[in-house]
Structure formats: C-alpha cells, structure tokens
Short mmCIF file of C-alpha atoms and ligand atoms in Angstrom, two decimals:
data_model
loop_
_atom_site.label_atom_id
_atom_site.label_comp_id
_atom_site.label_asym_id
_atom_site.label_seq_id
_atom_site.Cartn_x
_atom_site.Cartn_y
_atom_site.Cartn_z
CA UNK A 1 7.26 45.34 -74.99
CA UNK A 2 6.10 47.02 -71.87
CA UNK A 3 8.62 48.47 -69.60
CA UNK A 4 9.14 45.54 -66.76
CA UNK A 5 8.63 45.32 -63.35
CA UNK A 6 11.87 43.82 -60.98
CA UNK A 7 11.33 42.02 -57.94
CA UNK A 8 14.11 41.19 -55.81
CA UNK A 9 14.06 37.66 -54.55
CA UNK A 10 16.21 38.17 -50.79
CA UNK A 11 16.51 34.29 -51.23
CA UNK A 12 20.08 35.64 -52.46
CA UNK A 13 20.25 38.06 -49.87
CA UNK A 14 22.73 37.98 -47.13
CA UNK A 15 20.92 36.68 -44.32
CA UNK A 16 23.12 38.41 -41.90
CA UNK A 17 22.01 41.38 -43.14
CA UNK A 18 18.85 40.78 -44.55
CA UNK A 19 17.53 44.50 -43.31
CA UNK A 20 20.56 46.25 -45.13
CA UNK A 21 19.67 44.16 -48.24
CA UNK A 22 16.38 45.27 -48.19
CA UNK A 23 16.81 48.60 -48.39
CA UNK A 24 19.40 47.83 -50.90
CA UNK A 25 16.74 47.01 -53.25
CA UNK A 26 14.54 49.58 -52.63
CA UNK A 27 17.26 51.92 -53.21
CA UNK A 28 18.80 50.55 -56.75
CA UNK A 29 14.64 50.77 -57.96
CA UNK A 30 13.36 47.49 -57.59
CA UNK A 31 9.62 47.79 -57.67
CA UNK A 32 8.89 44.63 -55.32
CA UNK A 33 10.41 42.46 -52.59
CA UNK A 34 10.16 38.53 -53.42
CA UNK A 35 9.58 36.36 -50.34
CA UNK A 36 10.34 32.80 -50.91
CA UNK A 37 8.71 30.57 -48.49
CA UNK A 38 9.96 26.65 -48.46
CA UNK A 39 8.54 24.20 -46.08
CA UNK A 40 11.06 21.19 -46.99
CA UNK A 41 8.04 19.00 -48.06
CA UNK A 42 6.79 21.01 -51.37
CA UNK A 43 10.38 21.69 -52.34
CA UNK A 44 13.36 19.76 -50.61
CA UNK A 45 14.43 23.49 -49.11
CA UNK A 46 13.70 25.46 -45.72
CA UNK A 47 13.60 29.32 -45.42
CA UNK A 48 11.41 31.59 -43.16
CA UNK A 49 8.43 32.84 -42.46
CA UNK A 50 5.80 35.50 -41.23
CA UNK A 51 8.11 37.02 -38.45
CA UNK A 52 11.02 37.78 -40.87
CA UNK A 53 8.33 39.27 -43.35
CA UNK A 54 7.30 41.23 -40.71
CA UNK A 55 10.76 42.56 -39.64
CA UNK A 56 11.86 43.65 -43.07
CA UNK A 57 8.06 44.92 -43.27
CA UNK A 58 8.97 48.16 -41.48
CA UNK A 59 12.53 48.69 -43.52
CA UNK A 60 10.88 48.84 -46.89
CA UNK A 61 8.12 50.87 -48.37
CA UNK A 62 8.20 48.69 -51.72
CA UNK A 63 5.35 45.90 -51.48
CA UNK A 64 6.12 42.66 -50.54
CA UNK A 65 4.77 39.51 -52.60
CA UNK A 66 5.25 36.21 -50.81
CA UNK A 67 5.86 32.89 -53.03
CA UNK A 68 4.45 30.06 -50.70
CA UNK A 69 6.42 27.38 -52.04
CA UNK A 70 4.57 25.35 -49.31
CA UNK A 71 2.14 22.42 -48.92
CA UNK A 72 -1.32 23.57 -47.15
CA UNK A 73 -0.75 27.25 -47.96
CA UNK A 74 -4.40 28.33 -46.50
CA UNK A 75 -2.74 28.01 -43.18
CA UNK A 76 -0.60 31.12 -43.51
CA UNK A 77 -2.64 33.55 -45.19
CA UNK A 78 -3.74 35.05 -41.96
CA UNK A 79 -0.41 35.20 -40.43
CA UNK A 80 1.35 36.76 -43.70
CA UNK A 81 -1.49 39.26 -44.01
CA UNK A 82 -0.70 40.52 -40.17
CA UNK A 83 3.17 40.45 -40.75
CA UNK A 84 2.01 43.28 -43.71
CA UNK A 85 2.66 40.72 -46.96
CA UNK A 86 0.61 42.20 -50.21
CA UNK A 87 0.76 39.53 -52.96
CA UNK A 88 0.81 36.00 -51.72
CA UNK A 89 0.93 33.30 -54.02
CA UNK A 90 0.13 29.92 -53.58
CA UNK A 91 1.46 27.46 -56.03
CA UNK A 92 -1.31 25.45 -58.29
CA UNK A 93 0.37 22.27 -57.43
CA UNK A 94 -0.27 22.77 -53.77
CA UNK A 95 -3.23 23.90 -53.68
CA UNK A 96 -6.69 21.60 -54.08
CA UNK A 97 -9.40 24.30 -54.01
CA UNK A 98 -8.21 27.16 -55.88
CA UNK A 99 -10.86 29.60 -55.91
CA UNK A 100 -11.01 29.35 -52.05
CA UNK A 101 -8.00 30.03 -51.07
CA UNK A 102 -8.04 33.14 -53.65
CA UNK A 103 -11.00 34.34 -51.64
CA UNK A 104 -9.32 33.73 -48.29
CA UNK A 105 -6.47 36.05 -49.83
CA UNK A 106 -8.18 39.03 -51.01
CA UNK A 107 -10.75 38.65 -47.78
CA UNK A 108 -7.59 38.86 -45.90
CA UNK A 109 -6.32 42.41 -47.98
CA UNK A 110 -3.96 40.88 -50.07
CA UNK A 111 -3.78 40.27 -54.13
CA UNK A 112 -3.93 36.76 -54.73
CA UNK A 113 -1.17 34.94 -56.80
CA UNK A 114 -0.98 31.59 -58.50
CA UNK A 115 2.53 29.99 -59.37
CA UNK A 116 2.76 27.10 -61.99
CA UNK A 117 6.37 24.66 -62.31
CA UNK A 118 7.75 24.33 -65.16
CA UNK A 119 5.95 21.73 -66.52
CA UNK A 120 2.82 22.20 -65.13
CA UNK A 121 0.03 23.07 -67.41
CA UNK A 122 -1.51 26.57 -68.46
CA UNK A 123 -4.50 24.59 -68.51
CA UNK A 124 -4.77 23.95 -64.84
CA UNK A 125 -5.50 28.31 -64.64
CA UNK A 126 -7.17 29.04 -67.13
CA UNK A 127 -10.49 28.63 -64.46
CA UNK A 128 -9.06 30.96 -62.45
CA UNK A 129 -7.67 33.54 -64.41
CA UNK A 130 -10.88 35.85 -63.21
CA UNK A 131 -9.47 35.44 -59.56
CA UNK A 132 -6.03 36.25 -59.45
CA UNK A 133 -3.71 39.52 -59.77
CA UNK A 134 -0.68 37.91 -60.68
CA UNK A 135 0.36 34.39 -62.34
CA UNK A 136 4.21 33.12 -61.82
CA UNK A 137 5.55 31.16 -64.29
CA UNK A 138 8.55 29.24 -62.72
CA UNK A 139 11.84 29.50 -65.03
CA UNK A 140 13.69 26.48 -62.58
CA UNK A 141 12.37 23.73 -60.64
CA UNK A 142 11.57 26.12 -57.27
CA UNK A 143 13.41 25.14 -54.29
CA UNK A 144 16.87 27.09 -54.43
CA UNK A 145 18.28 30.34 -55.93
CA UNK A 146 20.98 30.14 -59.02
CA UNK A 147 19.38 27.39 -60.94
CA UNK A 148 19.61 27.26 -64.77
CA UNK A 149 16.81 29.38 -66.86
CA UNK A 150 14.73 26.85 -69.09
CA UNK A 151 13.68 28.18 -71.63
CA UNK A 152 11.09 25.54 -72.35
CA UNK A 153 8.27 27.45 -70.69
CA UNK A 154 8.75 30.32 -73.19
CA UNK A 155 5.99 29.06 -75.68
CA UNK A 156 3.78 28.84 -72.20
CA UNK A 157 4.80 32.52 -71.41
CA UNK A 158 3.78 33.57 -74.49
CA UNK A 159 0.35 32.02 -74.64
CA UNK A 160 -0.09 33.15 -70.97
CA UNK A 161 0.80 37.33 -71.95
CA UNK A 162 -1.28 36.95 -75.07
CA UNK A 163 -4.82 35.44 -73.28
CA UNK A 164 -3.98 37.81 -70.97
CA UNK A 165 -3.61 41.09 -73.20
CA UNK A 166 -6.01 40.14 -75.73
CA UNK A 167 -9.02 39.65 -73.00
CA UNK A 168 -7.35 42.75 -71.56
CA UNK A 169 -7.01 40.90 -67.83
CA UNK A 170 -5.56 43.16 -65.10
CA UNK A 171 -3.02 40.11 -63.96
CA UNK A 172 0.09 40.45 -63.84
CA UNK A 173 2.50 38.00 -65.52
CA UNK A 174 5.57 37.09 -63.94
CA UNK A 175 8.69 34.83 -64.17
CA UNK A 176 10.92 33.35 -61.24
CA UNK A 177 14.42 31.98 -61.76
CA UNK A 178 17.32 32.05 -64.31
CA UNK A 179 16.90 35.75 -64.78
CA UNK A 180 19.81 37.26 -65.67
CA UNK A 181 20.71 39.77 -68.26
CA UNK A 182 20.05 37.24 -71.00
CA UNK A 183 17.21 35.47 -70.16
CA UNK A 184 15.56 38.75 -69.18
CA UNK A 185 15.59 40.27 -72.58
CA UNK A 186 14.05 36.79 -73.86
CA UNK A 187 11.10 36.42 -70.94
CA UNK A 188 10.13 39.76 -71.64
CA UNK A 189 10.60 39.51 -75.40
CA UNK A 190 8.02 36.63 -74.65
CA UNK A 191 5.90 38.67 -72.43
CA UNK A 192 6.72 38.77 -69.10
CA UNK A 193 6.11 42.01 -66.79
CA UNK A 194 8.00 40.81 -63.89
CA UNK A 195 11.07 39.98 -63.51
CA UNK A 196 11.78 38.12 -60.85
CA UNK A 197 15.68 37.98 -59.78
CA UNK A 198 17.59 36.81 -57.04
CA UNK A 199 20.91 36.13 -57.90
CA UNK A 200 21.07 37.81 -60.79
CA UNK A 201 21.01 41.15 -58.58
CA UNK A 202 22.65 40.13 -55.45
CA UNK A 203 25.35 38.26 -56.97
CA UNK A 204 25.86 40.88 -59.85
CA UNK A 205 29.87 41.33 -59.39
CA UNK A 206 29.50 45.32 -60.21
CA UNK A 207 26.06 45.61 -57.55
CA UNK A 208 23.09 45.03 -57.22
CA UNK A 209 22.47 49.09 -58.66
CA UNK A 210 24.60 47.85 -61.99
CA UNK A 211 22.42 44.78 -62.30
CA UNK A 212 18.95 46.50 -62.02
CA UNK A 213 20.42 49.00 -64.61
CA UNK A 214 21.79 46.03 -66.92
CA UNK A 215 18.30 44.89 -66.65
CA UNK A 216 16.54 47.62 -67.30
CA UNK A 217 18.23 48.59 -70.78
CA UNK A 218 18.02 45.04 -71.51
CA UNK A 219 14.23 44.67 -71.55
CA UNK A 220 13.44 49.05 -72.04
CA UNK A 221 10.20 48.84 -73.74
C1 DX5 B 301 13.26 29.51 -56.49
C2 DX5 B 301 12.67 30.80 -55.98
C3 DX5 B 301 13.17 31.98 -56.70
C4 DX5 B 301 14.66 32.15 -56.55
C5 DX5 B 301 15.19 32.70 -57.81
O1 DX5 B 301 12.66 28.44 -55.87
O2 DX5 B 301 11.27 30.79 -56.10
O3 DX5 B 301 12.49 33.16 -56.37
O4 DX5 B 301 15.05 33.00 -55.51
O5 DX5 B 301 16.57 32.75 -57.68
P1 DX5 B 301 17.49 33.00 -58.93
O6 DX5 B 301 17.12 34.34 -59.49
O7 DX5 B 301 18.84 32.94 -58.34
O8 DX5 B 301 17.22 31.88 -59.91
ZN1 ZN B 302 10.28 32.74 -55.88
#
C-alpha cells in the first residue's frame, strides 16, 4: 500500500459556511477539495457551480478537482477553468466523445478526469487510459452524500490499480462514496490512492481533524 491521498467532498459541508469549511479541510491535511457538480438530469440532485468554485477558490491553496456529475459536461470546462478548478472530471456515462473532451480539458490547463458508476464497465476506459490523470471509481450510485459503500466494485478497483501500476501509468486512482474508516482500509487494501470522503469527515462526531487522522492510520502504507 501507498500512503493515500484524502479529498474532501464539501457536498457534506455546511453550506452556510462553506468558506469556514474549506479551510477546515485544508487545515486537518486534506490534500484536495472535491467539487460535486449535479445538474438534476444525470443524477436526480442539484448543487452549484463555477461561481461557488470560484469563491472558495481564493480561501484554499489545496487544488480543487471538480466531479461533473452532469449531462453535456464540454459546456463547463471553460467556465470551471476561469473560476481556478484543476482536475475536472467528466463522467464516462455522460460523455459521447471521450478523447475530445479530455483535450478540451488539458487545452483549457486542467488534468482531465474520467468517473465510472458502479456498474459501469472498466472496459468502456481502457481507450482512454493514455488521456487522463485521474479515474474515479464510484463506491454509491452518485447523486447524494451518505450513501452505503458497495463493495461490489472492489474486484474492478483492483484490476483498475493493477493495469495501472503494472504499465506504470501516471493516473491517479480514486474512489467516491461510502468512505469511512472501514471501507477506507478495504479501497485502499484494493488499491485506491484517493480517498474521497464527504461525510465521513464532516460528519465525524470527534471532527473533521479526528476523522482525517482515523483515516490516515487506517490505510498508513
Ligand atoms: C456522490 C458524490 C460524492 C459524495 C460522497 O454523488 O459524488 O462525492 O459527496 O459523499 P459520502 O462520502 O458521504 O458518501
Ligand atoms: Zn463526488
């Protein structure tokens, strides 16, 4: 095991104070923020967009990687690279001409991302594994924070972190949703380098710096 990465999805955050818990983040060692985008027609869910990336933009020096959990998500990428996003990743589902919109990305200045559902297929990435920096597996259905881990996906994890260390790829493999304590020692027992957590952190009842900690020693290489 490598030591993990933690990215904390503000999808748990309270919106009130989104700037506050932000900073929280940054401050208990997260390495990333997660932006979840919804557009209520790719998942039954609304959130935000661009502007509120670009407000917590100039709170946080940790990099930002936005999940477009969106239909159409070409029509963003300029407006996320302004508002100072640097991963965004589109979702393979969503998507109809993959290796375009990865060029649009990086053309832009950001790293490109590509996020699969749970029971979508490795198979429908392994074309454009030379393209991307990071690949998401999704741990939940996306669409809303505090869903149930399933661990189905783990034998896809696993196949995923071994094509990608044994042709020695620079992409980073990630998982989103479910990750708590538990289910972070067995995603990155399986592989995974990024932990993606939302309420796992924010809803920790000893903190958000307890949780990252709990983590940590949970998956320590
Ligand atoms: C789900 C989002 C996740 C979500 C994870 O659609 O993509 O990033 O915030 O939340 P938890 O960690 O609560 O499952
Ligand atoms: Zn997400």
């Amino acid at each position: 095991m490598t030591d993990v990465r933690i990215s904390a999805s503000i999808l748990s955050a309270d919106f009130a104070n989104l700037g506050r818990d932000v900073a929280a983040a940054e401050s208990a060692g997260c390495d990333e923020i997660h932006f979840d985008v919804m557009d209520g027609h790719f998942v039954p869910n609304l959130t935000f967009g661009a502007p509120v990336l670009q407000a917590i933009r100039s709170i946080t020096k940790l990099p930002i990687a936005a999940h477009m959990m969106v239909e159409r998500p070409d029509l963003y990428i300029e407006a996320f690279a302004s508002a100072g996003a640097n991963t965004f990743i589109v979702h393979v589902e969503a998507t109809r001409h993959l290796h375009r919109t990865f060029e649009a990305i990086r053309a832009a200045g950001m790293k490109p991302g590509v996020a699969l559902n749970p029971a979508t297929s490795l198979a429908t990435i392994e074309a454009a594994l030379d393209y991307v920096d990071a690949v998401l597996l999704m741990t939940v259905n996306p669409g809303f924070g505090g869903q149930k881990f399933i661990p189905g996906v783990m034998p896809k994890l696993k196949r995923l972190a071994e094509t990608v260390r044994t042709e020695k790829r620079q992409v980073d493999v990630g998982v989103d949703g479910g990750i708590k304590l538990d289910t972070a020692r067995i995603a990155a027992a399986n592989g995974a380098r990024t932990l993606i957590s939302g309420s796992g952190i924010y809803a920790h009842p000893q903190g958000l710096q307890a949780a990252v900690r709990e983590l940590r020693s949970a998956t320590a290489a």
